[in-house]
Tab-separated table of N, CA and C in Angstrom:
chain	number	residue	atom	x	y	z
A	29	MET	N	18.294	9.363	-18.900
A	29	MET	CA	17.009	9.884	-19.310
A	29	MET	C	16.958	11.365	-18.953
A	30	SER	N	16.554	12.185	-19.871
A	30	SER	CA	16.505	13.627	-19.617
A	30	SER	C	15.305	13.969	-18.759
A	31	ASP	N	15.382	15.130	-18.100
A	31	ASP	CA	14.262	15.560	-17.261
A	31	ASP	C	12.987	15.742	-18.063
A	32	SER	N	13.098	16.018	-19.369
A	32	SER	CA	11.898	16.194	-20.188
A	32	SER	C	11.116	14.888	-20.308
A	33	ALA	N	11.772	13.743	-20.043
A	33	ALA	CA	11.094	12.454	-20.092
A	33	ALA	C	10.311	12.188	-18.807
A	34	PHE	N	10.487	13.013	-17.801
A	34	PHE	CA	9.804	12.827	-16.535
A	34	PHE	C	8.543	13.680	-16.493
A	35	PRO	N	7.573	13.267	-15.695
A	35	PRO	CA	6.317	14.016	-15.617
A	35	PRO	C	6.486	15.359	-14.915
A	36	ASP	N	5.557	16.226	-15.206
A	36	ASP	CA	5.508	17.528	-14.551
A	36	ASP	C	4.900	17.319	-13.162
A	37	LEU	N	5.726	17.362	-12.141
A	37	LEU	CA	5.272	17.082	-10.781
A	37	LEU	C	4.299	18.127	-10.259
A	38	SER	N	4.311	19.321	-10.837
A	38	SER	CA	3.405	20.371	-10.363
A	38	SER	C	1.946	20.011	-10.624
A	39	ARG	N	1.689	19.057	-11.515
A	39	ARG	CA	0.313	18.626	-11.778
A	39	ARG	C	-0.239	17.752	-10.664
A	40	ILE	N	0.643	17.087	-9.913
A	40	ILE	CA	0.158	16.126	-8.921
A	40	ILE	C	0.515	16.476	-7.483
A	41	VAL	N	1.477	17.371	-7.295
A	41	VAL	CA	1.897	17.751	-5.942
A	41	VAL	C	1.100	18.972	-5.489
A	42	ASP	N	0.551	18.915	-4.294
A	42	ASP	CA	-0.215	20.030	-3.741
A	42	ASP	C	0.755	21.111	-3.261
A	43	ALA	N	0.909	22.152	-4.077
A	43	ALA	CA	1.868	23.226	-3.773
A	43	ALA	C	1.446	24.061	-2.565
A	44	SER	N	0.203	23.912	-2.107
A	44	SER	CA	-0.199	24.632	-0.899
A	44	SER	C	0.332	23.932	0.360
A	45	LEU	N	0.766	22.686	0.216
A	45	LEU	CA	1.301	21.925	1.346
A	45	LEU	C	2.808	21.724	1.283
A	46	TYR	N	3.338	21.578	0.083
A	46	TYR	CA	4.744	21.194	-0.082
A	46	TYR	C	5.499	22.231	-0.899
A	47	THR	N	6.754	22.443	-0.542
A	47	THR	CA	7.605	23.425	-1.204
A	47	THR	C	8.423	22.749	-2.291
A	48	PHE	N	8.314	23.276	-3.496
A	48	PHE	CA	9.115	22.762	-4.603
A	48	PHE	C	10.540	23.276	-4.483
A	49	PRO	N	11.527	22.409	-4.724
A	49	PRO	CA	12.913	22.884	-4.739
A	49	PRO	C	13.129	23.804	-5.939
A	50	PRO	N	14.187	24.598	-5.927
A	50	PRO	CA	14.463	25.472	-7.073
A	50	PRO	C	14.597	24.654	-8.352
A	51	ARG	N	14.154	25.229	-9.449
A	51	ARG	CA	14.270	24.557	-10.756
A	51	ARG	C	15.732	24.321	-11.095
A	52	GLY	N	15.959	23.335	-11.928
A	52	GLY	CA	17.312	23.079	-12.394
A	52	GLY	C	17.925	21.817	-11.825
A	53	GLY	N	17.352	21.304	-10.727
A	53	GLY	CA	17.868	20.056	-10.171
A	53	GLY	C	17.400	18.877	-11.006
A	54	ASP	N	18.064	17.746	-10.853
A	54	ASP	CA	17.606	16.590	-11.619
A	54	ASP	C	16.351	16.003	-10.967
A	55	PHE	N	15.671	15.155	-11.717
A	55	PHE	CA	14.383	14.621	-11.302
A	55	PHE	C	14.482	13.862	-9.978
A	56	LEU	N	15.478	13.006	-9.837
A	56	LEU	CA	15.620	12.203	-8.625
A	56	LEU	C	15.800	13.090	-7.394
A	57	ASP	N	16.636	14.121	-7.505
A	57	ASP	CA	16.842	15.047	-6.382
A	57	ASP	C	15.574	15.825	-6.063
A	58	THR	N	14.886	16.276	-7.102
A	58	THR	CA	13.632	17.017	-6.909
A	58	THR	C	12.605	16.149	-6.202
A	59	LEU	N	12.450	14.930	-6.683
A	59	LEU	CA	11.488	14.012	-6.080
A	59	LEU	C	11.863	13.697	-4.630
A	60	GLN	N	13.138	13.495	-4.364
A	60	GLN	CA	13.583	13.225	-2.993
A	60	GLN	C	13.271	14.405	-2.078
A	61	GLN	N	13.527	15.618	-2.546
A	61	GLN	CA	13.241	16.798	-1.721
A	61	GLN	C	11.751	16.925	-1.442
A	62	LEU	N	10.911	16.534	-2.392
A	62	LEU	CA	9.469	16.582	-2.173
A	62	LEU	C	9.028	15.510	-1.178
A	63	ILE	N	9.487	14.274	-1.347
A	63	ILE	CA	9.026	13.227	-0.431
A	63	ILE	C	9.614	13.387	0.965
A	64	ASP	N	10.724	14.109	1.081
A	64	ASP	CA	11.280	14.377	2.413
A	64	ASP	C	10.342	15.240	3.255
A	65	GLN	N	9.370	15.888	2.625
A	65	GLN	CA	8.444	16.774	3.326
A	65	GLN	C	7.184	16.054	3.819
A	66	CYS	N	7.032	14.771	3.495
A	66	CYS	CA	5.825	14.057	3.908
A	66	CYS	C	6.208	12.689	4.489
A	67	LEU	N	5.267	11.776	4.606
A	67	LEU	CA	5.489	10.505	5.294
A	67	LEU	C	6.741	9.755	4.834
A	68	PRO	N	6.994	9.597	3.538
A	68	PRO	CA	8.202	8.855	3.138
A	68	PRO	C	9.486	9.468	3.693
A	69	GLY	N	9.537	10.775	3.795
A	69	GLY	CA	10.707	11.423	4.386
A	69	GLY	C	10.793	11.178	5.879
A	70	THR	N	9.651	11.144	6.535
A	70	THR	CA	9.612	10.882	7.975
A	70	THR	C	10.168	9.501	8.304
A	71	ILE	N	9.872	8.518	7.455
A	71	ILE	CA	10.377	7.164	7.717
A	71	ILE	C	11.785	6.962	7.162
A	72	GLY	N	12.305	7.943	6.415
A	72	GLY	CA	13.695	7.890	5.954
A	72	GLY	C	13.917	7.235	4.609
A	73	LEU	N	12.892	7.174	3.763
A	73	LEU	CA	13.048	6.574	2.435
A	73	LEU	C	13.989	7.416	1.580
A	74	LYS	N	14.999	6.780	0.998
A	74	LYS	CA	15.966	7.459	0.126
A	74	LYS	C	15.924	6.824	-1.252
A	75	LEU	N	15.591	7.612	-2.251
A	75	LEU	CA	15.526	7.120	-3.626
A	75	LEU	C	16.934	6.906	-4.164
A	76	LEU	N	17.150	5.776	-4.826
A	76	LEU	CA	18.449	5.461	-5.413
A	76	LEU	C	18.424	5.551	-6.932
A	77	SER	N	17.357	5.028	-7.548
A	77	SER	CA	17.221	5.107	-9.008
A	77	SER	C	15.756	4.971	-9.378
A	78	MET	N	15.382	5.657	-10.439
A	78	MET	CA	13.993	5.649	-10.908
A	78	MET	C	13.996	5.377	-12.407
A	79	LYS	N	13.374	4.273	-12.807
A	79	LYS	CA	13.203	3.922	-14.213
A	79	LYS	C	11.779	3.411	-14.389
A	80	PRO	N	11.250	3.434	-15.607
A	80	PRO	CA	9.853	3.045	-15.811
A	80	PRO	C	9.488	1.637	-15.341
A	81	GLU	N	10.420	0.702	-15.392
A	81	GLU	CA	10.098	-0.680	-15.033
A	81	GLU	C	10.695	-1.130	-13.702
A	82	VAL	N	11.745	-0.456	-13.222
A	82	VAL	CA	12.397	-0.837	-11.964
A	82	VAL	C	12.852	0.421	-11.233
A	83	CYS	N	12.506	0.509	-9.956
A	83	CYS	CA	12.958	1.625	-9.114
A	83	CYS	C	13.599	1.046	-7.861
A	84	ARG	N	14.602	1.764	-7.347
A	84	ARG	CA	15.317	1.295	-6.160
A	84	ARG	C	15.390	2.411	-5.118
A	85	ALA	N	15.360	1.982	-3.862
A	85	ALA	CA	15.459	2.929	-2.747
A	85	ALA	C	16.083	2.203	-1.560
A	86	SER	N	16.422	2.975	-0.530
A	86	SER	CA	16.929	2.378	0.707
A	86	SER	C	16.177	2.965	1.890
A	87	LEU	N	16.205	2.219	2.972
A	87	LEU	CA	15.490	2.592	4.182
A	87	LEU	C	16.350	2.168	5.365
A	88	ASP	N	16.852	3.142	6.108
A	88	ASP	CA	17.680	2.850	7.280
A	88	ASP	C	16.807	2.620	8.503
A	89	TYR	N	17.254	1.735	9.370
A	89	TYR	CA	16.595	1.514	10.650
A	89	TYR	C	16.721	2.788	11.488
A	90	HIS	N	15.618	3.205	12.092
A	90	HIS	CA	15.605	4.317	13.045
A	90	HIS	C	14.687	3.921	14.199
A	91	VAL	N	15.027	4.320	15.392
A	91	VAL	CA	14.185	4.022	16.551
A	91	VAL	C	12.774	4.563	16.330
A	92	LYS	N	12.660	5.736	15.692
A	92	LYS	CA	11.333	6.340	15.495
A	92	LYS	C	10.457	5.534	14.534
A	93	THR	N	11.043	4.599	13.782
A	93	THR	CA	10.248	3.765	12.878
A	93	THR	C	10.277	2.301	13.304
A	94	ALA	N	10.624	2.064	14.557
A	94	ALA	CA	10.659	0.702	15.102
A	94	ALA	C	9.419	0.459	15.956
A	95	GLY	N	9.149	-0.801	16.193
A	95	GLY	CA	8.114	-1.171	17.145
A	95	GLY	C	8.721	-1.241	18.537
A	96	LEU	N	7.895	-1.467	19.534
A	96	LEU	CA	8.384	-1.560	20.910
A	96	LEU	C	9.327	-2.743	21.105
A	97	HIS	N	9.288	-3.706	20.215
A	97	HIS	CA	10.188	-4.863	20.280
A	97	HIS	C	11.595	-4.524	19.791
A	98	GLY	N	11.777	-3.305	19.260
A	98	GLY	CA	13.094	-2.873	18.804
A	98	GLY	C	13.400	-3.193	17.357
A	99	LEU	N	12.503	-3.870	16.670
A	99	LEU	CA	12.680	-4.202	15.255
A	99	LEU	C	11.992	-3.149	14.395
A	100	MET	N	12.435	-3.020	13.131
A	100	MET	CA	11.758	-2.087	12.234
A	100	MET	C	10.284	-2.480	12.153
A	101	HIS	N	9.411	-1.521	12.291
A	101	HIS	CA	7.973	-1.755	12.268
A	101	HIS	C	7.550	-2.183	10.866
A	102	GLY	N	6.675	-3.170	10.792
A	102	GLY	CA	6.181	-3.637	9.500
A	102	GLY	C	5.482	-2.553	8.705
A	103	GLY	N	4.842	-1.626	9.395
A	103	GLY	CA	4.180	-0.519	8.705
A	103	GLY	C	5.167	0.399	8.007
A	104	THR	N	6.360	0.515	8.565
A	104	THR	CA	7.415	1.304	7.933
A	104	THR	C	7.800	0.665	6.607
A	105	ILE	N	8.006	-0.643	6.634
A	105	ILE	CA	8.367	-1.381	5.424
A	105	ILE	C	7.253	-1.264	4.396
A	106	PHE	N	6.019	-1.497	4.832
A	106	PHE	CA	4.869	-1.439	3.926
A	106	PHE	C	4.744	-0.065	3.273
A	107	ALA	N	4.827	0.994	4.079
A	107	ALA	CA	4.677	2.360	3.556
A	107	ALA	C	5.790	2.708	2.572
A	108	ALA	N	7.005	2.263	2.848
A	108	ALA	CA	8.122	2.536	1.936
A	108	ALA	C	7.882	1.877	0.582
A	109	GLY	N	7.421	0.637	0.593
A	109	GLY	CA	7.139	-0.060	-0.664
A	109	GLY	C	5.995	0.564	-1.430
A	110	ASP	N	4.947	0.964	-0.717
A	110	ASP	CA	3.806	1.620	-1.355
A	110	ASP	C	4.254	2.911	-2.027
A	111	THR	N	5.093	3.664	-1.362
A	111	THR	CA	5.595	4.917	-1.925
A	111	THR	C	6.433	4.666	-3.165
A	112	LEU	N	7.382	3.747	-3.080
A	112	LEU	CA	8.284	3.513	-4.210
A	112	LEU	C	7.541	2.982	-5.432
A	113	THR	N	6.624	2.044	-5.234
A	113	THR	CA	5.893	1.511	-6.386
A	113	THR	C	4.970	2.569	-6.982
A	114	ALA	N	4.351	3.385	-6.149
A	114	ALA	CA	3.502	4.463	-6.677
A	114	ALA	C	4.329	5.480	-7.458
A	115	LEU	N	5.508	5.822	-6.949
A	115	LEU	CA	6.362	6.776	-7.661
A	115	LEU	C	6.797	6.232	-9.018
A	116	MET	N	6.971	4.927	-9.120
A	116	MET	CA	7.333	4.319	-10.400
A	116	MET	C	6.268	4.614	-11.458
A	117	LEU	N	5.031	4.730	-11.030
A	117	LEU	CA	3.943	4.961	-11.980
A	117	LEU	C	3.921	6.381	-12.520
A	118	LEU	N	4.744	7.275	-11.966
A	118	LEU	CA	4.870	8.611	-12.553
A	118	LEU	C	5.283	8.515	-14.014
A	119	PHE	N	6.024	7.477	-14.353
A	119	PHE	CA	6.476	7.280	-15.731
A	119	PHE	C	5.347	6.856	-16.660
A	120	HIS	N	4.238	6.427	-16.104
A	120	HIS	CA	3.162	5.842	-16.896
A	120	HIS	C	1.907	6.715	-16.916
A	121	MET	N	2.014	7.917	-16.388
A	121	MET	CA	0.871	8.819	-16.329
A	121	MET	C	0.710	9.567	-17.642
A	122	SER	N	-0.527	9.872	-17.968
A	122	SER	CA	-0.793	10.722	-19.128
A	122	SER	C	-0.873	12.169	-18.650
A	123	GLU	N	-0.986	13.075	-19.582
A	123	GLU	CA	-1.090	14.497	-19.217
A	123	GLU	C	-2.377	14.792	-18.462
A	124	HIS	N	-3.343	13.879	-18.524
A	124	HIS	CA	-4.625	14.093	-17.846
A	124	HIS	C	-4.670	13.471	-16.453
A	125	THR	N	-3.668	12.678	-16.099
A	125	THR	CA	-3.673	11.997	-14.808
A	125	THR	C	-3.511	13.001	-13.679
A	126	ARG	N	-4.347	12.870	-12.681
A	126	ARG	CA	-4.283	13.742	-11.515
A	126	ARG	C	-3.640	13.045	-10.323
A	127	ASN	N	-3.807	11.729	-10.249
A	127	ASN	CA	-3.297	11.048	-9.073
A	127	ASN	C	-3.115	9.561	-9.328
A	128	VAL	N	-2.293	8.946	-8.512
A	128	VAL	CA	-2.086	7.500	-8.481
A	128	VAL	C	-2.640	7.045	-7.138
A	129	LEU	N	-3.638	6.177	-7.158
A	129	LEU	CA	-4.274	5.734	-5.919
A	129	LEU	C	-4.042	4.244	-5.702
A	130	THR	N	-3.694	3.864	-4.488
A	130	THR	CA	-3.533	2.456	-4.139
A	130	THR	C	-4.919	1.830	-4.051
A	131	SER	N	-5.142	0.749	-4.809
A	131	SER	CA	-6.450	0.092	-4.781
A	131	SER	C	-6.408	-1.249	-4.046
A	132	GLY	N	-5.227	-1.737	-3.756
A	132	GLY	CA	-5.097	-2.983	-3.009
A	132	GLY	C	-3.636	-3.264	-2.713
A	133	ALA	N	-3.394	-4.074	-1.695
A	133	ALA	CA	-2.011	-4.399	-1.341
A	133	ALA	C	-1.979	-5.657	-0.483
A	134	ARG	N	-0.866	-6.378	-0.607
A	134	ARG	CA	-0.603	-7.556	0.206
A	134	ARG	C	0.891	-7.572	0.515
A	135	ILE	N	1.248	-7.952	1.728
A	135	ILE	CA	2.670	-8.034	2.081
A	135	ILE	C	2.924	-9.314	2.866
A	136	ARG	N	4.074	-9.876	2.629
A	136	ARG	CA	4.511	-11.050	3.381
A	136	ARG	C	5.856	-10.713	4.008
A	137	TYR	N	5.881	-10.736	5.327
A	137	TYR	CA	7.111	-10.477	6.069
A	137	TYR	C	7.840	-11.806	6.250
A	138	LEU	N	9.114	-11.837	5.890
A	138	LEU	CA	9.868	-13.085	5.901
A	138	LEU	C	10.882	-13.188	7.033
A	139	ARG	N	11.417	-12.051	7.472
A	139	ARG	CA	12.374	-12.057	8.591
A	139	ARG	C	12.384	-10.666	9.213
A	140	PRO	N	12.740	-10.573	10.486
A	140	PRO	CA	12.761	-9.272	11.159
A	140	PRO	C	13.916	-8.398	10.675
A	141	VAL	N	13.741	-7.095	10.853
A	141	VAL	CA	14.787	-6.120	10.518
A	141	VAL	C	15.272	-5.506	11.830
A	142	PRO	N	16.460	-5.924	12.300
A	142	PRO	CA	16.989	-5.422	13.572
A	142	PRO	C	17.686	-4.071	13.423
A	143	ARG	N	18.157	-3.557	14.545
A	143	ARG	CA	18.914	-2.293	14.570
A	143	ARG	C	20.092	-2.344	13.607
A	144	ASN	N	20.515	-1.152	13.201
A	144	ASN	CA	21.697	-0.988	12.342
A	144	ASN	C	21.570	-1.708	11.005
A	145	THR	N	20.341	-1.830	10.517
A	145	THR	CA	20.106	-2.483	9.231
A	145	THR	C	19.603	-1.466	8.226
A	146	THR	N	20.139	-1.527	7.032
A	146	THR	CA	19.599	-0.766	5.911
A	146	THR	C	18.857	-1.744	5.018
A	147	VAL	N	17.617	-1.427	4.718
A	147	VAL	CA	16.802	-2.251	3.835
A	147	VAL	C	16.872	-1.647	2.437
A	148	GLU	N	17.148	-2.485	1.453
A	148	GLU	CA	17.140	-2.061	0.047
A	148	GLU	C	15.806	-2.485	-0.552
A	149	LEU	N	15.180	-1.568	-1.271
A	149	LEU	CA	13.901	-1.836	-1.907
A	149	LEU	C	14.098	-1.891	-3.411
A	150	GLU	N	13.404	-2.831	-4.041
A	150	GLU	CA	13.421	-2.927	-5.496
A	150	GLU	C	11.985	-3.120	-5.959
A	151	ALA	N	11.461	-2.127	-6.659
A	151	ALA	CA	10.079	-2.152	-7.131
A	151	ALA	C	10.058	-2.431	-8.626
A	152	ARG	N	9.098	-3.274	-9.034
A	152	ARG	CA	8.962	-3.606	-10.448
A	152	ARG	C	7.501	-3.558	-10.873
A	153	LEU	N	7.310	-3.157	-12.107
A	153	LEU	CA	5.983	-3.177	-12.715
A	153	LEU	C	5.730	-4.583	-13.245
A	154	LEU	N	4.608	-5.182	-12.855
A	154	LEU	CA	4.270	-6.529	-13.304
A	154	LEU	C	3.305	-6.527	-14.468
A	155	ASP	N	2.284	-5.654	-14.386
A	155	ASP	CA	1.229	-5.708	-15.399
A	155	ASP	C	0.498	-4.375	-15.455
A	156	ARG	N	0.018	-4.068	-16.655
A	156	ARG	CA	-0.809	-2.872	-16.835
A	156	ARG	C	-1.990	-3.241	-17.710
A	157	THR	N	-3.175	-2.855	-17.256
A	157	THR	CA	-4.388	-2.989	-18.045
A	157	THR	C	-5.098	-1.651	-17.985
A	158	ALA	N	-5.038	-0.915	-19.095
A	158	ALA	CA	-5.614	0.437	-19.168
A	158	ALA	C	-5.029	1.307	-18.056
A	159	ASP	N	-5.874	1.746	-17.108
A	159	ASP	CA	-5.409	2.641	-16.043
A	159	ASP	C	-5.119	1.902	-14.736
A	160	ARG	N	-5.026	0.578	-14.794
A	160	ARG	CA	-4.756	-0.235	-13.601
A	160	ARG	C	-3.383	-0.902	-13.716
A	161	PHE	N	-2.671	-0.910	-12.584
A	161	PHE	CA	-1.303	-1.424	-12.563
A	161	PHE	C	-1.127	-2.411	-11.422
A	162	LYS	N	-0.321	-3.425	-11.670
A	162	LYS	CA	0.097	-4.371	-10.633
A	162	LYS	C	1.608	-4.257	-10.503
A	163	THR	N	2.068	-4.111	-9.262
A	163	THR	CA	3.493	-3.941	-8.997
A	163	THR	C	3.921	-4.897	-7.887
A	164	VAL	N	5.224	-5.064	-7.761
A	164	VAL	CA	5.785	-5.848	-6.667
A	164	VAL	C	6.984	-5.088	-6.116
A	165	CYS	N	7.196	-5.208	-4.826
A	165	CYS	CA	8.369	-4.611	-4.203
A	165	CYS	C	9.017	-5.658	-3.305
A	166	ASP	N	10.303	-5.884	-3.545
A	166	ASP	CA	11.087	-6.776	-2.700
A	166	ASP	C	11.948	-5.934	-1.773
A	167	PHE	N	12.124	-6.421	-0.563
A	167	PHE	CA	12.881	-5.731	0.481
A	167	PHE	C	14.018	-6.656	0.910
A	168	PHE	N	15.255	-6.153	0.870
A	168	PHE	CA	16.427	-6.972	1.177
A	168	PHE	C	17.242	-6.351	2.300
A	169	ASP	N	17.843	-7.210	3.131
A	169	ASP	CA	18.765	-6.703	4.141
A	169	ASP	C	20.152	-6.549	3.523
A	170	SER	N	21.140	-6.170	4.320
A	170	SER	CA	22.477	-5.897	3.784
A	170	SER	C	23.167	-7.150	3.244
A	171	ALA	N	22.705	-8.337	3.636
A	171	ALA	CA	23.242	-9.589	3.100
A	171	ALA	C	22.467	-10.037	1.854
A	172	ARG	N	21.584	-9.181	1.364
A	172	ARG	CA	20.716	-9.447	0.210
A	172	ARG	C	19.745	-10.594	0.479
A	173	LYS	N	19.400	-10.794	1.743
A	173	LYS	CA	18.347	-11.744	2.094
A	173	LYS	C	17.031	-10.983	2.084
A	174	ARG	N	16.030	-11.580	1.465
A	174	ARG	CA	14.729	-10.925	1.376
A	174	ARG	C	14.084	-10.894	2.755
A	175	VAL	N	13.669	-9.692	3.187
A	175	VAL	CA	12.982	-9.555	4.474
A	175	VAL	C	11.472	-9.451	4.294
A	176	ALA	N	11.038	-9.064	3.093
A	176	ALA	CA	9.604	-8.969	2.812
A	176	ALA	C	9.393	-8.882	1.306
A	177	ARG	N	8.170	-9.197	0.898
A	177	ARG	CA	7.744	-8.995	-0.490
A	177	ARG	C	6.307	-8.495	-0.437
A	178	ALA	N	6.038	-7.452	-1.209
A	178	ALA	CA	4.693	-6.870	-1.219
A	178	ALA	C	4.220	-6.670	-2.648
A	179	ASN	N	2.923	-6.854	-2.839
A	179	ASN	CA	2.269	-6.542	-4.107
A	179	ASN	C	1.336	-5.371	-3.862
A	180	TYR	N	1.396	-4.402	-4.750
A	180	TYR	CA	0.550	-3.216	-4.657
A	180	TYR	C	-0.180	-3.047	-5.981
A	181	ASP	N	-1.470	-2.743	-5.907
A	181	ASP	CA	-2.281	-2.471	-7.089
A	181	ASP	C	-2.673	-1.002	-7.068
A	182	TYR	N	-2.701	-0.401	-8.257
A	182	TYR	CA	-2.982	1.035	-8.375
A	182	TYR	C	-3.951	1.310	-9.501
A	183	ILE	N	-4.582	2.455	-9.390
A	183	ILE	CA	-5.392	2.992	-10.469
A	183	ILE	C	-4.965	4.443	-10.681
A	184	LEU	N	-4.844	4.826	-11.947
A	184	LEU	CA	-4.565	6.223	-12.271
A	184	LEU	C	-5.898	6.936	-12.398
A	185	VAL	N	-6.020	8.063	-11.738
A	185	VAL	CA	-7.268	8.816	-11.733
A	185	VAL	C	-7.098	10.049	-12.602
A	186	ASP	N	-8.043	10.242	-13.510
A	186	ASP	CA	-8.034	11.388	-14.409
A	186	ASP	C	-8.365	12.653	-13.632
A	187	ARG	N	-7.816	13.757	-14.083
A	187	ARG	CA	-8.095	15.045	-13.428
A	187	ARG	C	-9.587	15.314	-13.296
A	188	ALA	N	-10.350	14.979	-14.338
A	188	ALA	CA	-11.786	15.255	-14.326
A	188	ALA	C	-12.512	14.430	-13.263
A	189	GLU	N	-11.971	13.271	-12.906
A	189	GLU	CA	-12.607	12.400	-11.917
A	189	GLU	C	-12.202	12.740	-10.493
A	190	PHE	N	-11.114	13.476	-10.339
A	190	PHE	CA	-10.545	13.715	-9.016
A	190	PHE	C	-11.137	14.981	-8.425
A	191	ARG	N	-11.751	14.838	-7.279
A	191	ARG	CA	-12.353	15.987	-6.597
A	191	ARG	C	-11.652	16.167	-5.257
A	192	THR	N	-11.211	17.390	-4.979
A	192	THR	CA	-10.580	17.632	-3.677
A	192	THR	C	-11.516	18.415	-2.788
């Protein structure tokens, strides 16, 4: 997919807070450099592939994203899934969209994530009704055993409705 098929990130990224990489890079690299500057970068989310219906990423275990029990913190997993599913909706925005907002979420943790584990994330679009989206994100350990599954709901907000 050519970069022209991707949205103009300057419409949704606050340039007063985040530095855009030099032009000319591919979309995945540009997006990774942007998210590395905020929460997803802090937790170590690495984008692997971005497509309109399925997106993939990885998340390495780090002590800074673990709980006191030494396992990956559930909030780390939740935030990574929320980020990946929201980024998938970049493909579904109109020229008038100002933001993608999480309107609801549910997660089920199935097994702990211990040290030295890389979690693979796979996000999919389930349903769209007008400006509302339902997504799912599955989280797998290195043996491809599911460690969690989350559903995230979103609404696309028009520029005219968005007030900062």
